[in-house]
mmCIF file of C-alpha atoms in Angstrom:
data_model
loop_
_atom_site.group_PDB
_atom_site.id
_atom_site.type_symbol
_atom_site.label_atom_id
_atom_site.label_comp_id
_atom_site.label_asym_id
_atom_site.label_seq_id
_atom_site.Cartn_x
_atom_site.Cartn_y
_atom_site.Cartn_z
ATOM 1 C CA MET A 1304 37.762 199.345 133.064
ATOM 2 C CA GLY A 1305 39.505 198.089 129.968
ATOM 3 C CA THR A 1306 39.173 198.752 126.274
ATOM 4 C CA PHE A 1307 37.064 195.674 125.632
ATOM 5 C CA ASP A 1308 34.665 196.667 128.431
ATOM 6 C CA ILE A 1309 34.193 200.085 126.839
ATOM 7 C CA LEU A 1310 33.613 198.538 123.418
ATOM 8 C CA PHE A 1311 31.137 196.064 124.910
ATOM 9 C CA TYR A 1312 29.216 198.820 126.620
ATOM 10 C CA HIS A 1313 29.115 200.927 123.460
ATOM 11 C CA PHE A 1314 27.783 198.018 121.397
ATOM 12 C CA PHE A 1315 25.329 197.065 124.104
ATOM 13 C CA ASN A 1316 23.884 200.574 124.296
ATOM 14 C CA HIS A 1317 23.726 200.924 120.513
ATOM 15 C CA PHE A 1318 21.817 197.680 120.010
ATOM 16 C CA LYS A 1319 19.720 197.998 123.179
ATOM 17 C CA LEU A 1320 17.560 200.580 121.436
ATOM 18 C CA LYS A 1321 17.094 198.544 118.248
ATOM 19 C CA LYS A 1322 17.171 194.901 119.351
ATOM 20 C CA ASN A 1323 16.481 194.856 123.048
ATOM 21 C CA LYS A 1324 16.650 191.090 123.646
ATOM 22 C CA LYS A 1325 19.678 190.429 121.428
ATOM 23 C CA ALA A 1326 21.800 193.405 122.498
ATOM 24 C CA ASN A 1327 23.843 191.449 125.024
ATOM 25 C CA SER A 1328 24.475 188.593 122.573
ATOM 26 C CA ILE A 1329 25.554 190.948 119.789
ATOM 27 C CA ALA A 1330 27.890 192.908 122.050
ATOM 28 C CA THR A 1331 29.400 189.725 123.494
ATOM 29 C CA PHE A 1332 29.906 188.295 120.006
ATOM 30 C CA TYR A 1333 31.614 191.496 118.852
ATOM 31 C CA VAL A 1334 34.055 191.605 121.754
ATOM 32 C CA SER A 1335 34.821 187.894 121.379
ATOM 33 C CA PHE A 1336 35.292 188.210 117.619
ATOM 34 C CA LEU A 1337 37.617 191.193 118.089
ATOM 35 C CA GLN A 1338 39.694 189.347 120.690
ATOM 36 C CA CYS A 1339 39.920 186.247 118.484
ATOM 37 C CA SER A 1340 40.990 188.252 115.456
ATOM 38 C CA LEU A 1341 43.717 189.946 117.521
ATOM 39 C CA LEU A 1342 44.815 186.538 118.782
ATOM 40 C CA LEU A 1343 44.980 185.243 115.219
ATOM 41 C CA LEU A 1344 47.045 188.250 114.125
ATOM 42 C CA LEU A 1345 49.520 187.711 116.951
ATOM 43 C CA GLY A 1346 49.686 183.991 116.279
ATOM 44 C CA VAL A 1347 50.430 184.474 112.577
ATOM 45 C CA PHE A 1348 53.011 187.144 113.380
ATOM 46 C CA PHE A 1349 54.874 184.932 115.818
ATOM 47 C CA ALA A 1350 54.620 181.911 113.520
ATOM 48 C CA LYS A 1351 56.233 183.884 110.689
ATOM 49 C CA PHE A 1352 58.804 185.353 113.058
ATOM 50 C CA PHE A 1353 59.800 181.958 114.444
ATOM 51 C CA ARG A 1354 59.985 180.484 110.957
ATOM 52 C CA LYS A 1355 62.369 183.261 109.880
ATOM 53 C CA MET A 1356 64.473 182.640 112.974
ATOM 54 C CA HIS A 1357 64.575 178.899 112.079
ATOM 55 C CA MET A 1358 62.940 177.874 115.342
ATOM 56 C CA ASP A 1359 60.787 174.766 115.445
ATOM 57 C CA THR A 1360 58.421 175.401 118.298
ATOM 58 C CA MET A 1361 55.143 173.762 117.294
ATOM 59 C CA SER A 1362 53.635 172.074 114.278
ATOM 60 C CA ALA A 1363 50.917 173.850 112.306
ATOM 61 C CA ASP A 1364 48.269 171.285 113.274
ATOM 62 C CA LYS A 1365 48.989 171.699 116.969
ATOM 63 C CA ALA A 1366 48.983 175.492 116.622
ATOM 64 C CA TRP A 1367 45.558 175.494 114.925
ATOM 65 C CA THR A 1368 44.211 173.106 117.560
ATOM 66 C CA LEU A 1369 45.498 175.392 120.288
ATOM 67 C CA PHE A 1370 43.946 178.394 118.526
ATOM 68 C CA VAL A 1371 40.528 176.690 118.347
ATOM 69 C CA LEU A 1372 40.684 175.779 122.037
ATOM 70 C CA VAL A 1373 41.609 179.334 123.005
ATOM 71 C CA VAL A 1374 38.789 180.725 120.832
ATOM 72 C CA ILE A 1375 36.289 178.467 122.591
ATOM 73 C CA PHE A 1376 37.703 179.626 125.927
ATOM 74 C CA ILE A 1377 37.405 183.301 124.901
ATOM 75 C CA PHE A 1378 33.769 182.911 123.862
ATOM 76 C CA PHE A 1379 32.937 181.073 127.090
ATOM 77 C CA LYS A 1380 34.824 183.607 129.234
ATOM 78 C CA ASN A 1381 33.075 186.571 127.623
ATOM 79 C CA TRP A 1382 29.705 184.861 127.871
ATOM 80 C CA MET A 1383 30.246 184.409 131.614
ATOM 81 C CA TYR A 1384 31.911 187.794 132.128
ATOM 82 C CA TYR A 1385 29.310 189.939 130.375
ATOM 83 C CA GLY A 1386 26.348 187.764 131.287
ATOM 84 C CA GLY A 1387 24.626 189.527 134.105
ATOM 85 C CA ARG A 1388 26.156 191.238 137.057
ATOM 86 C CA LYS A 1389 29.231 192.550 135.242
ATOM 87 C CA ARG A 1390 27.025 194.244 132.640
ATOM 88 C CA LYS A 1391 25.071 195.980 135.392
ATOM 89 C CA VAL A 1392 28.294 197.171 137.019
ATOM 90 C CA LEU A 1393 29.498 198.450 133.631
ATOM 91 C CA ASN A 1394 26.241 200.345 133.180
ATOM 92 C CA VAL A 1395 26.718 202.107 136.518
ATOM 93 C CA LYS A 1396 30.343 202.965 135.772
ATOM 94 C CA MET A 1397 29.646 204.217 132.254
ATOM 95 C CA ILE A 1398 26.670 206.369 133.306
ATOM 96 C CA LYS A 1399 29.094 208.424 135.373
ATOM 97 C CA ASN A 1400 31.308 208.969 132.322
ATOM 98 C CA LYS A 1401 30.294 211.100 129.392
ATOM 99 C CA LYS A 1402 28.594 209.669 126.309
ATOM 100 C CA LEU A 1403 30.780 207.651 123.928
ATOM 101 C CA THR A 1404 30.891 208.857 120.350
ATOM 102 C CA TYR A 1405 32.322 205.912 118.444
ATOM 103 C CA ASN A 1406 31.004 205.286 114.959
ATOM 104 C CA ILE A 1407 29.403 201.843 115.006
ATOM 105 C CA TYR A 1408 30.376 201.112 111.393
ATOM 106 C CA MET A 1409 34.028 201.861 112.105
ATOM 107 C CA LEU A 1410 33.916 199.529 115.082
ATOM 108 C CA TRP A 1411 32.470 196.736 112.906
ATOM 109 C CA PHE A 1412 35.161 197.469 110.339
ATOM 110 C CA LEU A 1413 37.977 197.082 112.915
ATOM 111 C CA PRO A 1414 37.956 193.236 113.075
ATOM 112 C CA VAL A 1415 37.714 193.112 109.278
ATOM 113 C CA VAL A 1416 40.856 195.249 109.011
ATOM 114 C CA ILE A 1417 42.623 193.033 111.537
ATOM 115 C CA LEU A 1418 41.670 189.916 109.564
ATOM 116 C CA ALA A 1419 42.876 191.573 106.341
ATOM 117 C CA LEU A 1420 46.219 192.348 107.988
ATOM 118 C CA THR A 1421 46.378 188.743 109.147
ATOM 119 C CA LEU A 1422 45.820 187.467 105.617
ATOM 120 C CA VAL A 1423 48.482 189.805 104.240
ATOM 121 C CA LEU A 1424 50.908 188.666 106.910
ATOM 122 C CA LEU A 1425 50.001 185.043 106.258
ATOM 123 C CA GLN A 1426 50.800 185.448 102.547
ATOM 124 C CA ALA A 1427 54.101 187.214 103.240
ATOM 125 C CA VAL A 1428 57.258 185.163 102.991
#
């Protein structure tokens, strides 16, 4: 079980008590948003790195198009992955483990920090 599965399960259990019908959607959105923000950070890092190395690999328009396509793929993959049976398997696996004690506000703050780092890196020369 990976890090994103653990984060999904934690979000799912947190919002299952408050918003029963939307818990799966919120947890899936969070995991997808976190993965997309990490992808954006890596993309900006490598774009800046390749520019400093004077490598012409891909134009900016093609890179943004590729990023949008990958984001759509990530949302679709997570929607399928955490849709039904996988969530039930995660519930069984996580019941055996002890209770997670992540602060939900810190977890929501994590993608914001990643996006802030991306903006700083994007502004760097």
